[in-house]
Amino acid sequence: FKRVSQVSSLYIVSSTKTNIFQTFPKVLEKTNMSTEKPPLASGLARTRSEQLYETLAAAIKSPFGSMDANGVPATAPASISGGRETLSRKSSRRLMMSASPGRSGGAGTHIRKSRSAQLKLELEEVSSGAALSRASSASLGLSFSFTGFAMPPEEISDSKPFSDDEMIPDDNEAGNKKPKFQAEPTLPIFLKFKEVTYKVSIRKLMTPSPVEKEILSGINGSVSPGEVLALMGPSGSGKTTLLSLLGGRISQSATGGSITYNDKPYSKYLKSKIGFVTQDDVLFPHLTVKETLTYAARLRLPKTLTREQKEQRAIEVIQELGLERCQDTMIGGAFVRGVSGGERKRVSIGNEIIINPSLLLLDEPTSGLDSTTALRTIQMLHDIAEAGKTVITTIHQPSSRLFHRFDKLILLGRGNLLYFGKSSEALVYFSSIGCSPLITMNPAEFLLDLANGNINDISVPSELEDRVQVGNSGREPQTGKPSPAAVHEYLVEAYETRVAEQEKKKLSDPVPLDEEAKAKLLRLKRQWGASWWEQYCILFSRGLKERRHEYFSWLRVTQVLSTAVILGLLWWQSDIRTPRGLQDQAGLLFFIAVFWGFFPVFTAIFAFPQERAMLNKERAADMYRLSAYFLARTTSDLPLDFILPSLFLLVVYFMTGLRLSPYPFFLSMLTVFLCIIASQGLGLAIGAILMDLKKATTLASVTVMTFMLAGGFFVKKVPVFISWIRYLSFNYHTYKLLLKVQYKDFAQSINGMRIDNGLTEVVALVAMIFGYRLLAYLSLRQMKITT
């Protein structure tokens, strides 16, 4: 199809030449123009148009201007003037893109167009006979129609073909610079899969035992380095499941058949050689493009590289992907403005190609992109494949230009294989079994209609018609055409009988690698890109940069400061010398304990559920140890968690008249910090155990309310059988500590609580800090990695 597109482009160029020189004499006659040179005009701009006029006049007088009876030039040389080279690709491309049917205008328009166009014309292009471009047609006031022409076969063979790259439209987002990917040495992977099946168990309410549903049934295929394999089919056909199986992202327990990499089975150590781009762009919204790729490089590239080399690799990937213009722009998300969809998709691809993978898998990389950006993305995959990589991508409904750029194609329908082979031979195969489009349509649209069983505007083979007629079933009563189920059954049977056996024999051929190269896959070992301490530092820095925007949002700052001001006004300079004033101030201390126990819990609940997709993605790629991530995630919040409580206490402490002494002030602040860290641990544990925001919020609400009621302010005497709850309440221990700090030298007991050194409460809060976090870590350890 590439060759056909090149030949068709040459047809247009040659036909343009023929039409120009057929039409030009007639136009001259109608407009009373002679082939003599018009009076000279002064100025450089006029000189360009005079040169163009002389060239065209000479061309008309030349033998090439004479036509035979059929309207074809009597002599059809490869170039207009003598033995010069045929149309340069640059000028012919300009001709095809600029000239449009029926373009004409008034005299003033011609002058304006010619002035701007004449400066763009090159003398070499004009003198070499590069047929009328937009500038020339506009300056002469002519319009041409470029339809309905033919090109002699001998001229096709002599003409210089166009490059596929030149026919790609410019991508405004990526820039005009075509990315060139570094052909770094990498282990080539020949991927083969034979008779792959996959089943899932579905539990229904009315059935006691689970029901098995077959997602994939007997899928065969292969792809080699330098090729791009497209998995195509309607929604629910099993494209993403097959891609996940090939990438090792699904457990092999429910899988049948064989999947081999250089004739070797999958090993978890292959993760360092496989890049997997998910359909959803899982990225941190508040990080810039450069920061995202830099952190990925520092975590994933080998330890043998220095930090400077890793950061340089990230810059090289930015240049290869054409992301220089937006490298300092935030990624963005649902509530944050950032880069465009195409740029975000390129960042996701950059996260994977930064490790120089041997096998790159992408799940619908063009979804949500316009046609130009999608074409640029697929061309980028070709550039990656040409560097020696093996590329597999799912595609939902590609345009015709995208479809012709795939090397191999797998068409799935209801989990069955309908076609596997070269994408350029797909239409030929379906024509051979009697399925052809009745109207001109996109090849991808035609194949998807067949996979869906929709045969509108598609010819149906007589064999299928006879089979449906004899069976007297499988026909839609409304249209009288074969039903989608009958069409699907025919396509599956046709592939099994005509093509499947030949393809299976090809899969049995050994890959063109020696045993030493094959054995490299077995000798691969898990290698972390950084040490544990380096992983912790990188993740700590990343978490600090990502969450600082959330912590210091105007909404949160307003919430904390407004609450502090209201408390200061309500308890303005309270006096503890009277029993009533002492009771009021005790109520203030209890509210502080409740507020800074409630607030962090509902902030920490969202931590792991919101980052679950990112955690799954990065753990599946072995980017870091879970322990390093957990510790960095929990400690990166601490500097941020200390700022707002400090501002809160500064406002409340001095407005309400608490003890104005350094010792009670700093001990009160330390007590509040212990409460915050303990309650935050409870929120992390609830979120990690449930991993569902609605369930976690409900459980946290009940738990915090129970701890608040048992905190020692509302109920002084709790029944024995339920009194154990107060010892689990961080509100209770925080409230007792605040009372002891403020009234240590003032009273022996307040509200039935004995004033002592408070060591018991400190130990209880520290135990909660570590206990809740250990529970959260164990819950994350048990979480399954899902795609």
Short mmCIF file of N, CA, C and O in Angstrom, two decimals, residues 143-192:
data_model
loop_
_atom_site.label_atom_id
_atom_site.label_comp_id
_atom_site.label_asym_id
_atom_site.label_seq_id
_atom_site.Cartn_x
_atom_site.Cartn_y
_atom_site.Cartn_z
N SER A 143 -7.15 29.09 -12.98
CA SER A 143 -7.55 28.03 -12.07
C SER A 143 -7.60 26.73 -12.85
O SER A 143 -8.02 26.71 -14.00
N PHE A 144 -7.14 25.63 -12.20
CA PHE A 144 -7.06 24.35 -12.87
C PHE A 144 -7.81 23.30 -12.07
O PHE A 144 -7.90 23.37 -10.86
N SER A 145 -8.29 22.29 -12.76
CA SER A 145 -8.98 21.18 -12.13
C SER A 145 -8.11 19.94 -12.26
O SER A 145 -7.77 19.53 -13.36
N PHE A 146 -7.75 19.35 -11.10
CA PHE A 146 -6.81 18.23 -11.11
C PHE A 146 -7.57 16.92 -10.92
O PHE A 146 -7.46 16.24 -9.93
N THR A 147 -8.36 16.54 -11.86
CA THR A 147 -9.10 15.28 -11.76
C THR A 147 -9.13 14.60 -13.10
O THR A 147 -9.12 15.24 -14.16
N GLY A 148 -9.17 13.26 -13.06
CA GLY A 148 -9.43 12.46 -14.25
C GLY A 148 -8.27 12.35 -15.21
O GLY A 148 -8.45 12.55 -16.41
N PHE A 149 -7.08 12.05 -14.76
CA PHE A 149 -5.94 11.93 -15.66
C PHE A 149 -5.28 10.58 -15.49
O PHE A 149 -5.49 9.89 -14.51
N ALA A 150 -4.42 10.22 -16.43
CA ALA A 150 -3.69 8.97 -16.38
C ALA A 150 -2.22 9.26 -16.61
O ALA A 150 -1.85 10.26 -17.19
N MET A 151 -1.36 8.33 -16.19
CA MET A 151 0.07 8.49 -16.35
C MET A 151 0.62 7.27 -17.05
O MET A 151 0.29 6.14 -16.67
N PRO A 152 1.43 7.44 -18.06
CA PRO A 152 1.99 6.28 -18.76
C PRO A 152 2.81 5.42 -17.82
O PRO A 152 3.49 5.93 -16.95
N PRO A 153 2.74 4.08 -17.99
CA PRO A 153 3.49 3.19 -17.10
C PRO A 153 4.98 3.42 -17.14
O PRO A 153 5.67 3.29 -16.13
N GLU A 154 5.52 3.78 -18.33
CA GLU A 154 6.97 3.97 -18.39
C GLU A 154 7.42 5.17 -17.57
O GLU A 154 8.53 5.22 -17.05
N GLU A 155 6.52 6.17 -17.42
CA GLU A 155 6.90 7.34 -16.63
C GLU A 155 6.88 7.03 -15.15
O GLU A 155 7.59 7.62 -14.36
N ILE A 156 6.02 6.05 -14.76
CA ILE A 156 5.98 5.65 -13.35
C ILE A 156 7.31 5.03 -12.95
O ILE A 156 7.86 5.31 -11.89
N SER A 157 7.84 4.16 -13.79
CA SER A 157 9.08 3.49 -13.45
C SER A 157 10.26 4.43 -13.43
O SER A 157 11.22 4.23 -12.68
N ASP A 158 10.21 5.49 -14.26
CA ASP A 158 11.33 6.42 -14.31
C ASP A 158 11.27 7.47 -13.23
O ASP A 158 12.28 8.10 -12.92
N SER A 159 10.10 7.70 -12.69
CA SER A 159 9.94 8.79 -11.73
C SER A 159 10.51 8.39 -10.38
O SER A 159 10.51 7.23 -10.00
N LYS A 160 10.96 9.38 -9.65
CA LYS A 160 11.50 9.17 -8.32
C LYS A 160 10.35 9.13 -7.31
O LYS A 160 9.59 10.08 -7.22
N PRO A 161 10.18 8.05 -6.57
CA PRO A 161 9.01 7.95 -5.67
C PRO A 161 9.13 8.91 -4.51
O PRO A 161 10.21 9.31 -4.12
N PHE A 162 7.96 9.21 -3.97
CA PHE A 162 7.91 10.07 -2.80
C PHE A 162 8.24 9.25 -1.56
O PHE A 162 8.01 8.06 -1.49
N SER A 163 8.77 9.93 -0.58
CA SER A 163 9.00 9.28 0.71
C SER A 163 7.71 9.31 1.52
O SER A 163 6.96 10.27 1.47
N ASP A 164 7.48 8.23 2.27
CA ASP A 164 6.29 8.20 3.12
C ASP A 164 6.32 9.30 4.15
O ASP A 164 5.30 9.84 4.55
N ASP A 165 7.53 9.63 4.59
CA ASP A 165 7.63 10.64 5.64
C ASP A 165 7.19 12.01 5.15
O ASP A 165 6.70 12.82 5.92
N GLU A 166 7.38 12.28 3.83
CA GLU A 166 7.01 13.59 3.34
C GLU A 166 5.50 13.77 3.25
O GLU A 166 5.00 14.88 3.22
N MET A 167 4.79 12.67 3.19
CA MET A 167 3.34 12.77 3.06
C MET A 167 2.65 12.90 4.40
O MET A 167 1.45 13.02 4.47
N ILE A 168 3.42 12.84 5.50
CA ILE A 168 2.81 12.99 6.82
C ILE A 168 2.55 14.46 7.07
O ILE A 168 3.45 15.28 6.95
N PRO A 169 1.34 14.84 7.40
CA PRO A 169 1.08 16.26 7.67
C PRO A 169 1.83 16.72 8.90
O PRO A 169 2.13 15.95 9.80
N ASP A 170 2.13 18.01 8.92
CA ASP A 170 2.83 18.57 10.05
C ASP A 170 1.96 18.52 11.29
O ASP A 170 0.77 18.81 11.24
N ASP A 171 2.56 18.16 12.38
CA ASP A 171 1.85 18.11 13.66
C ASP A 171 2.18 19.38 14.42
O ASP A 171 3.31 19.62 14.80
N ASN A 172 1.18 20.19 14.64
CA ASN A 172 1.42 21.46 15.31
C ASN A 172 1.90 21.27 16.74
O ASN A 172 2.58 22.11 17.30
N GLU A 173 1.46 20.15 17.37
CA GLU A 173 1.86 19.92 18.74
C GLU A 173 3.31 19.43 18.80
O GLU A 173 4.10 19.86 19.62
N ALA A 174 3.66 18.50 17.93
CA ALA A 174 5.00 17.92 17.99
C ALA A 174 6.03 18.76 17.28
O ALA A 174 7.21 18.58 17.45
N GLY A 175 5.59 19.72 16.48
CA GLY A 175 6.53 20.51 15.70
C GLY A 175 6.84 19.82 14.39
O GLY A 175 6.45 18.70 14.13
N ASN A 176 7.56 20.53 13.53
CA ASN A 176 7.87 19.98 12.22
C ASN A 176 9.05 19.02 12.26
O ASN A 176 9.32 18.34 11.29
N LYS A 177 9.76 18.98 13.35
CA LYS A 177 10.92 18.12 13.44
C LYS A 177 10.49 16.69 13.66
O LYS A 177 9.76 16.37 14.58
N LYS A 178 10.93 15.81 12.76
CA LYS A 178 10.57 14.40 12.88
C LYS A 178 11.45 13.74 13.93
O LYS A 178 12.66 13.84 13.89
N PRO A 179 10.87 13.04 14.90
CA PRO A 179 11.69 12.42 15.93
C PRO A 179 12.49 11.26 15.38
O PRO A 179 11.98 10.45 14.63
N LYS A 180 13.73 11.19 15.75
CA LYS A 180 14.61 10.09 15.38
C LYS A 180 15.04 9.39 16.66
O LYS A 180 15.70 9.97 17.50
N PHE A 181 14.65 8.15 16.80
CA PHE A 181 14.93 7.43 18.02
C PHE A 181 16.30 6.76 17.93
O PHE A 181 16.68 6.23 16.89
N GLN A 182 17.00 6.81 19.02
CA GLN A 182 18.34 6.26 19.05
C GLN A 182 18.28 4.74 18.90
O GLN A 182 17.53 4.07 19.60
N ALA A 183 19.07 4.25 17.98
CA ALA A 183 19.13 2.81 17.77
C ALA A 183 20.09 2.20 18.78
O ALA A 183 21.17 1.70 18.43
N GLU A 184 19.73 2.25 20.06
CA GLU A 184 20.60 1.71 21.10
C GLU A 184 20.57 0.19 21.03
O GLU A 184 19.55 -0.41 20.70
N PRO A 185 21.68 -0.45 21.34
CA PRO A 185 21.68 -1.92 21.32
C PRO A 185 20.72 -2.47 22.35
O PRO A 185 20.70 -2.05 23.51
N THR A 186 19.92 -3.39 21.94
CA THR A 186 18.93 -3.98 22.82
C THR A 186 18.73 -5.43 22.44
O THR A 186 19.05 -5.85 21.32
N LEU A 187 18.24 -6.20 23.37
CA LEU A 187 18.02 -7.62 23.13
C LEU A 187 16.79 -7.79 22.24
O LEU A 187 15.68 -7.43 22.64
N PRO A 188 16.93 -8.31 21.01
CA PRO A 188 15.75 -8.48 20.14
C PRO A 188 14.84 -9.57 20.69
O PRO A 188 15.31 -10.60 21.20
N ILE A 189 13.54 -9.33 20.62
CA ILE A 189 12.55 -10.29 21.11
C ILE A 189 11.62 -10.66 19.97
O ILE A 189 10.93 -9.81 19.40
N PHE A 190 11.61 -11.94 19.63
CA PHE A 190 10.65 -12.50 18.67
C PHE A 190 9.53 -13.11 19.48
O PHE A 190 9.74 -14.11 20.19
N LEU A 191 8.36 -12.53 19.39
CA LEU A 191 7.22 -12.97 20.21
C LEU A 191 6.31 -13.86 19.38
O LEU A 191 5.93 -13.52 18.26
N LYS A 192 5.98 -15.02 19.94
CA LYS A 192 5.04 -15.95 19.30
C LYS A 192 3.99 -16.37 20.31
O LYS A 192 4.29 -16.57 21.49
#
